[in-house]
Amino acid sequence: MRSDVIKKGYERAPHRSLLRATGLVDADFDKPFIGVCNSQVDIIPGHIHLAGYGQIVKDEIRKAGGVPFEFHTIGVDDGIAMGHEGMLYSLPSRELIADSVETMMNAHALDAMVCIPNCDKIVPGMLMGALRVDVPTVFVSGGPMKAGKLADGTEIDLATAFEAVGKRAQGKITDEELYAIECAACPGAGSCSGMFTANSMNVLCEAMGIALPGNGTAVALSPEREELLRKAARRAVEIAGDERFRIRRIVNEDAIWNALVVDMAMGGSSNTVLHMLAIAAEAGVEMDLSTIDRIGRQVAHVAKIAPSLSTVHIEDVGNAGGVSAVLFEIARRGDVVRRRALTVTGETIGDRIREAETTNREVIRHLDDPYSAVGGIAILRGNLAEEGAVVKTAGIEKHLRRMIGKAICFDSQDEAIAGILGGKVQAGHMVIIRYEGPKGGPGMQEMLTPTSLIMGMGLGDKVGLVTDGRFSGATRGVCVGHVSPEAAEGGNIALLRDGDEVTVDVDHRRLEVGVSPEELDRRRASFRPRKKEVKSKWLRRYAAMVENASHGAVLRSEF
């Protein structure tokens, strides 16, 4: 066992003495030591119940013959951090989480791990850290919350609440109606109920084989979720010390490919592109935006989930057969699904999906009748995004897949919000929000507030938005993010001026500004990147070390 280095031999008597102080007895020193990485945080709805889940996992590890050691990570709730400087810390928190997992597991030489994440950057952060440690690891998330319901039975979610603010600003709803939405949108514990970033990443963990079937869809606080916790704990003990199940042997090229297949088929959050690039880098797998777009062109979009112009929520996908049913459907044609990929349970993905045909064609469509013949995420390129940009096509109505607008430029999200609320943004505009990339933000803020205001004010089919920042999984409409190179590193987005004609062409994968190369060169000659005053030492460090979005916003490991 890996943990023998802290518990075996006469020279480890002091170590054993310390371990005895935690409650260990003689018999425990022959058992595998299992790390339980928990992200319980009181202020995040998706995590408020995880203390109890951690206890369930620890109890089950003990019953299975292991010794559990629980530790915790930080977490940022993107919805609560949205629209103010708190969002600057969201994406950087992914790196802190990865570092903390690596630190705890390697400092104490634990043999295996159960990860209990749920929301936002916490899932990829734990996974990145786990890949560095490379011991057998099982992921089991806290599960999605149920959709909210208004008094008339209408199903709503967090995106409804954000968009309602724009409606209230326009006088389209009353304070009383806004309050009713506020109180009903998030009915209890769990990750937000649509195909937002949290649920997207939990679904992808299942597709990668590091989580058990049902991890992406079984509702929080349900008997099904509790049974998943128990199975995950038992499996971690079974595979502790087994070289075949070290996580880097599971999260390989095939696993990452399958994750992106499911992402495209279900129209996941555009944030998944950032995270899968970062996960691939930690796993030593070559992955770039071109490959991601190539996968998207091969995968039909068969499950449309809120907020992507749909009233279907993640619990509905679970009831219709879950992630396995989605993979079963895509696997009908060719070899797009890599069936031989190993999972943490010892079966292959092919074994897992062999009899997983959906029970509900209204939720998971047949491959011959998809919502779109191509996936729900696309990579755009052009003179505005020479290294690429990302758009969630699943949230765009068909007639808006090509949009031309006059640029109206803002040098921060705060400026854009003020401009939108102040009536500066009008039909026919292409809103440009820059200096919000990983370096320029710093931290690459999500833009749910401005996009929700645009939708709520009735401009969703009349206005587009282009940014070097990123979007919440709740975003819908013609919203292009991750523009690279970003403004802070001299990307052409920094050279745009009000009135420039900007074209978003999803089907042809183009993001262009109608300005000649000569004119761009003239503008660049007098260009100096805007530098924001950043008081935080951590964010200054992050800005100095981070790569742009086309590389997953990972931190450079060499200096």
XYZ file of C-alpha atoms in Angstrom:
559
model
C 0.000 0.000 0.000
C 1.071 3.560 -0.725
C 0.238 4.428 2.875
C 2.856 1.993 4.190
C 5.300 4.894 4.077
C 3.468 6.481 7.033
C 2.464 3.385 8.978
C 4.917 0.482 8.568
C 8.247 -0.232 10.265
C 9.750 0.646 13.630
C 10.912 4.050 12.317
C 7.271 5.046 11.782
C 6.362 4.707 15.455
C 5.960 8.514 15.793
C 3.684 8.563 12.747
C 1.555 5.747 14.177
C 1.391 7.573 17.478
C -0.117 10.583 15.757
C -2.529 8.382 13.837
C -3.590 6.676 17.071
C -4.496 10.140 18.372
C -7.095 10.327 15.578
C -8.709 7.101 16.810
C -6.829 4.376 14.928
C -6.117 1.030 16.570
C -3.680 -1.804 15.738
C -5.967 -3.480 13.206
C -6.280 -0.268 11.171
C -2.635 -0.243 10.139
C -3.185 -3.195 7.809
C -6.128 -1.529 6.040
C -6.101 0.822 3.046
C -6.222 4.520 3.921
C -8.918 6.242 1.856
C -9.073 10.002 1.380
C -12.589 11.455 1.357
C -12.378 14.777 -0.414
C -15.517 16.703 0.481
C -16.565 20.132 -0.765
C -19.222 20.844 1.857
C -19.736 24.628 2.008
C -22.651 26.234 3.830
C -23.221 29.044 1.332
C -23.542 26.853 -1.795
C -26.961 25.166 -2.256
C -25.323 22.307 -4.126
C -23.087 21.601 -1.126
C -25.116 22.280 2.006
C -25.980 18.580 2.380
C -22.513 17.200 1.757
C -21.500 16.899 5.417
C -24.084 14.145 5.751
C -22.925 12.590 2.501
C -19.351 12.567 3.752
C -20.480 10.696 6.864
C -22.287 8.099 4.743
C -19.157 7.560 2.655
C -16.917 7.246 5.730
C -19.252 4.784 7.407
C -19.380 2.645 4.275
C -15.580 2.718 3.870
C -15.191 1.410 7.428
C -17.734 -1.354 6.786
C -15.844 -2.337 3.621
C -12.531 -2.679 5.485
C -10.893 0.683 4.848
C -9.905 3.640 7.018
C -11.436 6.953 5.870
C -9.789 10.341 6.303
C -12.021 13.248 5.329
C -10.684 16.615 4.194
C -12.355 19.594 2.560
C -11.883 21.987 -0.313
C -13.082 25.520 -0.792
C -15.894 26.383 -3.178
C -17.319 29.453 -4.924
C -21.015 29.649 -5.764
C -21.019 31.258 -9.197
C -24.617 32.409 -8.900
C -23.951 34.275 -5.641
C -20.598 35.604 -6.893
C -22.217 36.783 -10.145
C -22.274 40.434 -11.136
C -19.676 41.751 -8.652
C -15.970 41.335 -7.981
C -16.551 38.015 -6.244
C -16.746 36.396 -9.676
C -13.063 37.226 -10.212
C -12.290 34.384 -7.795
C -14.444 31.696 -9.383
C -12.241 30.256 -12.128
C -9.016 30.764 -10.114
C -10.582 28.683 -7.346
C -10.282 25.667 -9.657
C -6.495 25.863 -9.337
C -6.596 26.227 -5.550
C -8.834 23.178 -5.292
C -6.518 21.120 -7.504
C -3.528 22.196 -5.425
C -5.279 21.354 -2.157
C -6.247 17.856 -3.326
C -2.681 17.179 -4.447
C -1.332 18.541 -1.166
C -3.575 16.514 1.149
C -3.291 13.228 -0.709
C 0.466 13.327 -1.288
C 1.410 14.784 2.086
C -0.347 11.890 3.817
C 0.330 9.141 1.236
C -3.271 7.926 1.078
C -4.075 4.845 -0.999
C -7.295 5.814 -2.801
C -9.852 8.587 -2.810
C -13.556 9.293 -2.962
C -14.326 12.788 -4.270
C -17.627 14.426 -3.298
C -17.961 17.574 -5.420
C -21.042 19.112 -6.998
C -20.844 22.620 -8.401
C -19.048 24.928 -10.759
C -15.214 24.825 -10.642
C -15.135 22.266 -7.834
C -15.648 19.185 -10.006
C -12.810 19.944 -12.460
C -10.588 21.225 -9.658
C -10.885 17.952 -7.764
C -10.359 15.970 -10.949
C -7.220 17.917 -11.879
C -5.806 17.321 -8.408
C -6.720 13.634 -8.533
C -4.890 13.236 -11.833
C -1.732 14.637 -10.273
C -1.968 12.204 -7.353
C -2.869 9.240 -9.599
C -4.387 6.802 -7.133
C -7.654 4.875 -7.647
C -10.392 7.481 -7.326
C -14.189 7.388 -7.465
C -16.273 10.516 -8.006
C -19.767 10.787 -6.552
C -21.380 14.213 -6.660
C -24.011 15.692 -4.393
C -26.618 15.531 -7.164
C -28.884 18.051 -8.899
C -31.729 19.905 -7.226
C -35.242 19.501 -8.512
C -36.659 22.138 -10.832
C -38.553 24.949 -9.131
C -42.289 25.435 -9.635
C -44.482 28.511 -9.600
C -47.971 28.413 -8.097
C -49.466 27.570 -11.496
C -47.149 24.585 -11.926
C -44.733 26.234 -14.362
C -41.244 24.750 -13.966
C -38.471 27.316 -13.479
C -34.794 27.402 -12.512
C -31.978 29.795 -11.678
C -31.862 31.136 -15.248
C -35.500 32.180 -14.839
C -34.560 34.285 -11.819
C -31.687 36.029 -13.601
C -33.797 36.776 -16.687
C -36.641 38.032 -14.504
C -34.413 40.915 -13.383
C -34.328 42.192 -16.961
C -38.090 41.858 -17.216
C -38.509 43.821 -13.988
C -36.151 46.537 -15.266
C -38.428 46.908 -18.319
C -41.578 46.909 -16.207
C -42.732 43.635 -17.787
C -43.304 41.995 -14.416
C -44.148 43.359 -10.978
C -42.112 43.209 -7.796
C -44.554 40.590 -6.545
C -43.994 38.395 -9.613
C -40.232 38.766 -9.296
C -40.466 37.783 -5.627
C -42.475 34.661 -6.484
C -39.784 33.614 -8.965
C -37.019 34.382 -6.463
C -38.636 32.165 -3.843
C -39.380 29.230 -6.154
C -36.450 29.007 -8.595
C -34.102 27.040 -6.310
C -36.244 24.760 -4.141
C -33.525 23.105 -2.082
C -30.213 21.299 -1.881
C -28.443 20.271 -5.066
C -26.750 21.730 -8.101
C -29.002 23.984 -10.203
C -31.496 21.884 -12.117
C -30.628 22.638 -15.755
C -27.659 21.731 -17.930
C -25.541 24.364 -16.233
C -21.817 23.917 -15.542
C -22.203 21.818 -12.388
C -24.535 19.254 -13.908
C -22.559 19.300 -17.152
C -19.368 18.344 -15.319
C -21.091 15.677 -13.212
C -22.510 14.167 -16.395
C -19.051 14.241 -17.973
C -17.527 12.451 -14.957
C -19.964 9.623 -15.593
C -19.072 9.563 -19.301
C -15.360 9.432 -18.434
C -15.950 6.365 -16.300
C -14.730 7.833 -13.010
C -18.254 7.954 -11.566
C -20.970 5.324 -11.329
C -24.032 5.251 -13.621
C -26.537 7.826 -12.400
C -23.951 10.233 -11.009
C -24.941 12.971 -13.445
C -28.698 12.726 -13.006
C -29.838 11.121 -9.702
C -31.438 13.911 -7.671
C -29.880 15.208 -4.450
C -31.284 13.777 -1.212
C -32.908 10.870 -3.065
C -32.522 7.175 -2.132
C -30.810 6.659 -5.491
C -28.168 9.261 -4.660
C -27.543 7.737 -1.221
C -27.049 4.300 -2.780
C -24.543 5.809 -5.218
C -22.570 7.148 -2.263
C -22.462 3.737 -0.634
C -21.423 1.981 -3.843
C -18.713 4.571 -4.521
C -17.278 4.133 -1.014
C -17.216 0.351 -1.287
C -15.612 0.501 -4.707
C -12.846 2.814 -3.489
C -11.857 0.227 -0.874
C -12.003 -2.601 -3.420
C -9.630 -0.893 -5.851
C -7.242 0.729 -3.362
C -3.738 -0.210 -4.381
C -4.894 -1.789 -7.664
C -2.669 -0.439 -10.433
C -5.342 -1.092 -13.077
C -7.608 1.558 -11.596
C -5.216 4.420 -11.027
C -7.145 7.403 -12.308
C -4.717 8.279 -15.094
C -5.346 4.813 -16.553
C -9.063 5.587 -16.739
C -8.965 9.271 -17.703
C -7.128 8.740 -20.966
C -7.740 9.874 -24.548
C -10.784 7.603 -24.955
C -12.389 8.788 -21.723
C -11.920 12.462 -22.581
C -13.280 11.812 -26.065
C -16.408 10.154 -24.629
C -16.925 13.040 -22.222
C -16.895 15.507 -25.089
C -19.271 13.294 -27.082
C -21.821 13.448 -24.259
C -21.177 17.174 -23.872
C -22.094 17.733 -27.519
C -25.066 15.369 -27.435
C -26.589 17.101 -24.394
C -25.592 20.700 -25.137
C -23.494 21.209 -22.020
C -22.202 24.467 -20.616
C -19.531 26.232 -22.659
C -17.416 26.166 -19.483
C -16.855 22.477 -20.104
C -14.494 23.414 -22.945
C -12.228 25.248 -20.512
C -12.348 22.425 -18.019
C -11.848 19.551 -20.441
C -8.804 21.291 -21.931
C -7.385 21.668 -18.406
C -8.241 18.067 -17.461
C -6.644 16.780 -20.666
C -3.480 18.737 -19.877
C -3.283 17.150 -16.402
C -3.917 13.698 -17.903
C -1.192 14.130 -20.516
C -3.728 13.864 -23.353
C -3.352 16.070 -26.411
C -6.557 18.059 -26.859
C -7.239 21.387 -28.545
C -10.153 23.454 -29.765
C -9.929 22.031 -33.281
C -10.375 18.494 -31.975
C -13.291 19.573 -29.799
C -14.974 21.148 -32.815
C -14.305 18.008 -34.863
C -16.088 15.938 -32.221
C -18.987 18.378 -32.312
C -19.385 17.940 -36.053
C -19.687 14.152 -35.608
C -22.207 14.115 -32.746
C -25.903 14.855 -33.052
C -27.605 16.955 -30.393
C -30.221 14.508 -29.063
C -31.094 15.873 -25.606
C -32.091 19.520 -25.218
C -32.130 20.593 -21.587
C -32.979 23.878 -19.885
C -31.891 26.617 -20.294
C -31.378 25.730 -23.978
C -34.872 26.642 -25.203
C -36.300 23.701 -23.284
C -38.383 22.888 -20.222
C -36.563 19.559 -19.713
C -34.394 19.441 -16.596
C -31.608 17.099 -15.558
C -33.905 14.942 -13.417
C -36.001 14.283 -16.545
C -32.899 12.979 -18.323
C -32.296 10.619 -15.430
C -35.851 9.319 -15.616
C -35.401 8.771 -19.366
C -32.326 6.561 -18.977
C -29.604 9.032 -18.076
C -26.143 9.449 -19.519
C -25.937 5.798 -20.544
C -29.055 6.222 -22.703
C -27.554 9.283 -24.381
C -24.358 7.362 -25.168
C -26.423 4.388 -26.389
C -28.180 6.671 -28.848
C -25.009 8.268 -30.202
C -23.348 4.854 -30.469
C -25.955 3.723 -33.010
C -23.832 5.230 -35.757
C -20.188 4.450 -36.430
C -17.500 4.443 -33.784
C -18.048 7.909 -32.325
C -18.413 6.426 -28.834
C -15.230 4.689 -27.728
C -16.793 1.576 -26.238
C -13.587 -0.041 -24.951
C -12.892 2.768 -22.478
C -12.483 1.324 -18.965
C -14.611 2.581 -16.078
C -13.904 2.632 -12.359
C -16.362 -0.237 -11.855
C -14.256 -2.523 -14.062
C -16.697 -2.657 -16.970
C -16.182 -0.831 -20.244
C -18.378 1.981 -21.475
C -19.650 -0.465 -24.098
C -20.716 -2.862 -21.340
C -22.380 -0.052 -19.443
C -24.540 1.180 -22.320
C -25.332 -2.138 -24.047
C -29.005 -2.192 -23.007
C -29.496 1.456 -22.097
C -32.001 2.563 -24.736
C -34.115 5.496 -23.548
C -37.643 5.117 -22.238
C -38.678 8.617 -23.332
C -38.157 9.908 -26.868
C -39.416 13.353 -25.888
C -36.341 13.772 -23.660
C -33.689 11.795 -25.568
C -34.416 11.836 -29.282
C -33.586 9.112 -31.768
C -30.363 9.644 -33.685
C -32.417 9.941 -36.888
C -34.515 12.756 -35.382
C -32.084 14.965 -33.443
C -32.507 18.582 -32.436
C -29.454 19.224 -34.599
C -27.226 17.018 -36.734
C -24.208 18.528 -34.959
C -23.338 19.028 -31.303
C -24.477 21.732 -28.907
C -21.110 23.541 -28.698
C -19.108 25.034 -31.577
C -15.671 26.602 -31.943
C -15.514 29.789 -34.013
C -12.463 31.347 -35.626
C -11.728 34.435 -37.674
C -10.005 37.786 -37.409
C -11.737 38.368 -34.051
C -10.663 34.994 -32.626
C -7.523 33.771 -34.329
C -6.978 31.145 -31.615
C -10.666 30.361 -31.241
C -13.878 31.265 -29.425
C -16.696 29.148 -27.985
C -20.456 29.328 -28.480
C -23.207 27.160 -26.999
C -25.241 26.516 -30.139
C -27.799 24.509 -28.147
C -29.107 27.797 -26.739
C -29.468 29.580 -30.112
C -32.635 29.535 -32.193
C -32.040 28.338 -35.752
C -32.785 31.663 -37.419
C -30.139 33.375 -35.259
C -27.217 31.116 -36.157
C -25.916 33.934 -38.361
C -26.072 37.423 -36.885
C -24.485 40.695 -37.973
C -24.416 43.624 -35.583
C -22.767 46.972 -34.957
C -20.195 46.760 -32.177
C -20.869 48.617 -28.971
C -17.782 48.219 -26.815
C -17.365 47.971 -23.058
C -14.064 47.482 -21.258
C -15.569 45.569 -18.336
C -18.677 43.647 -17.350
C -19.679 46.417 -14.945
C -19.629 48.956 -17.781
C -21.734 46.620 -19.900
C -24.356 46.082 -17.184
C -24.662 49.836 -16.683
C -24.926 50.334 -20.436
C -27.629 47.696 -20.841
C -29.701 48.967 -17.907
C -29.189 52.543 -19.102
C -30.640 51.830 -22.542
C -27.357 52.204 -24.389
C -27.707 48.746 -25.974
C -30.282 48.680 -28.753
C -31.563 46.212 -31.339
C -28.926 45.579 -34.002
C -25.982 45.905 -31.627
C -23.240 43.363 -31.052
C -22.226 43.915 -27.433
C -18.451 43.605 -26.948
C -17.229 42.969 -23.404
C -13.436 42.834 -23.203
C -10.628 42.820 -20.656
C -12.511 40.040 -18.852
C -10.341 37.099 -19.982
C -8.208 34.999 -17.637
C -5.433 37.616 -17.620
C -7.473 40.744 -18.151
C -10.237 40.133 -15.608
C -8.275 38.728 -14.013
C -10.172 35.503 -13.499
C -12.462 35.371 -16.556
C -15.804 36.379 -15.107
C -19.033 34.722 -16.190
C -21.430 37.026 -18.023
C -24.800 35.731 -16.832
C -25.942 39.124 -15.582
C -25.588 40.971 -18.914
C -26.881 38.032 -20.981
C -29.871 37.587 -18.668
C -30.638 41.292 -18.804
C -30.570 41.174 -22.604
C -32.971 38.216 -22.639
C -35.221 39.650 -19.951
C -35.462 43.000 -21.749
C -36.688 41.295 -24.906
C -33.499 41.833 -26.910
C -32.411 38.195 -27.048
C -33.176 37.820 -30.755
C -31.972 41.309 -31.682
C -28.618 41.607 -29.912
C -25.499 39.418 -29.812
C -22.675 39.420 -27.288
C -18.983 38.680 -27.821
C -16.476 38.552 -24.960
C -13.061 37.296 -23.941
C -14.775 36.347 -20.686
C -17.008 33.333 -20.293
C -20.634 32.435 -19.719
C -22.669 30.626 -17.131
C -24.226 27.368 -18.230
C -27.503 29.259 -17.777
C -26.713 31.580 -20.686
C -28.668 31.346 -23.928
C -28.814 33.408 -27.109
C -26.110 34.553 -29.530
C -23.344 34.702 -26.955
C -19.740 34.025 -27.982
C -17.099 33.716 -25.278
C -13.512 32.636 -24.630
C -12.277 34.906 -27.444
C -8.555 34.246 -27.832
C -6.187 36.005 -27.884
C -7.885 38.088 -25.206
C -7.770 41.883 -25.053
C -5.172 41.968 -22.272
C -2.682 40.115 -24.473
C -3.361 42.287 -27.517
C -6.057 40.265 -29.261
C -8.029 41.986 -31.998
C -11.059 42.251 -29.722
C -9.133 45.074 -28.004
C -8.973 47.015 -31.306
C -12.720 47.095 -31.969
C -14.510 50.425 -32.052
C -18.176 51.298 -31.723
C -19.895 50.835 -35.062
C -17.585 48.134 -36.453
C -19.596 45.429 -38.176
C -19.249 42.073 -36.378
C -20.484 38.768 -37.828
C -21.226 35.616 -35.843
C -21.740 32.702 -38.240
C -22.233 29.497 -36.293
C -22.740 27.121 -39.205
C -19.552 28.300 -40.927
C -17.709 28.583 -37.591
C -16.705 32.200 -38.185
C -16.290 35.237 -35.932
C -15.294 38.252 -38.009
C -15.086 42.018 -37.842
C -15.517 43.878 -41.113
C -12.298 45.851 -40.769
C -9.398 45.466 -43.194
C -6.056 44.046 -42.045
C -4.470 47.404 -42.877
C -6.895 49.265 -40.618
C -6.337 46.776 -37.802
C -2.589 47.314 -38.183
C -3.073 51.101 -37.975
C -5.114 50.731 -34.812
C -2.547 48.370 -33.295
C 0.263 50.863 -33.849
C -1.197 53.160 -31.187
C -2.677 50.421 -29.004
C -1.727 49.942 -25.366
C -3.568 47.242 -23.394
C -5.671 48.554 -20.571
C -4.346 47.513 -17.164
C -6.743 47.210 -14.257
C -5.704 47.926 -10.714
C -5.739 44.587 -8.931
C -5.353 44.717 -5.157
C -5.484 40.972 -4.513
C -2.062 39.327 -4.334
C -3.605 35.998 -5.362
C -5.308 37.463 -8.444
C -2.121 39.284 -9.444
C -0.260 35.977 -9.243
C -2.996 34.292 -11.224
C -2.917 36.935 -13.970
C 0.858 36.579 -14.294
C 0.739 32.778 -14.560
C -2.465 31.940 -16.440
C -2.727 30.896 -20.089
C -5.564 32.170 -22.251
C -8.886 30.402 -22.724
C -7.816 28.495 -25.839
C -5.441 26.570 -23.548
C -8.030 25.973 -20.827
C -6.915 28.884 -18.616
C -4.366 26.589 -16.977
C -1.489 27.957 -14.943
C 1.949 27.732 -16.486
C 4.060 25.105 -14.725
C 7.360 26.492 -16.009
C 8.793 29.954 -15.496
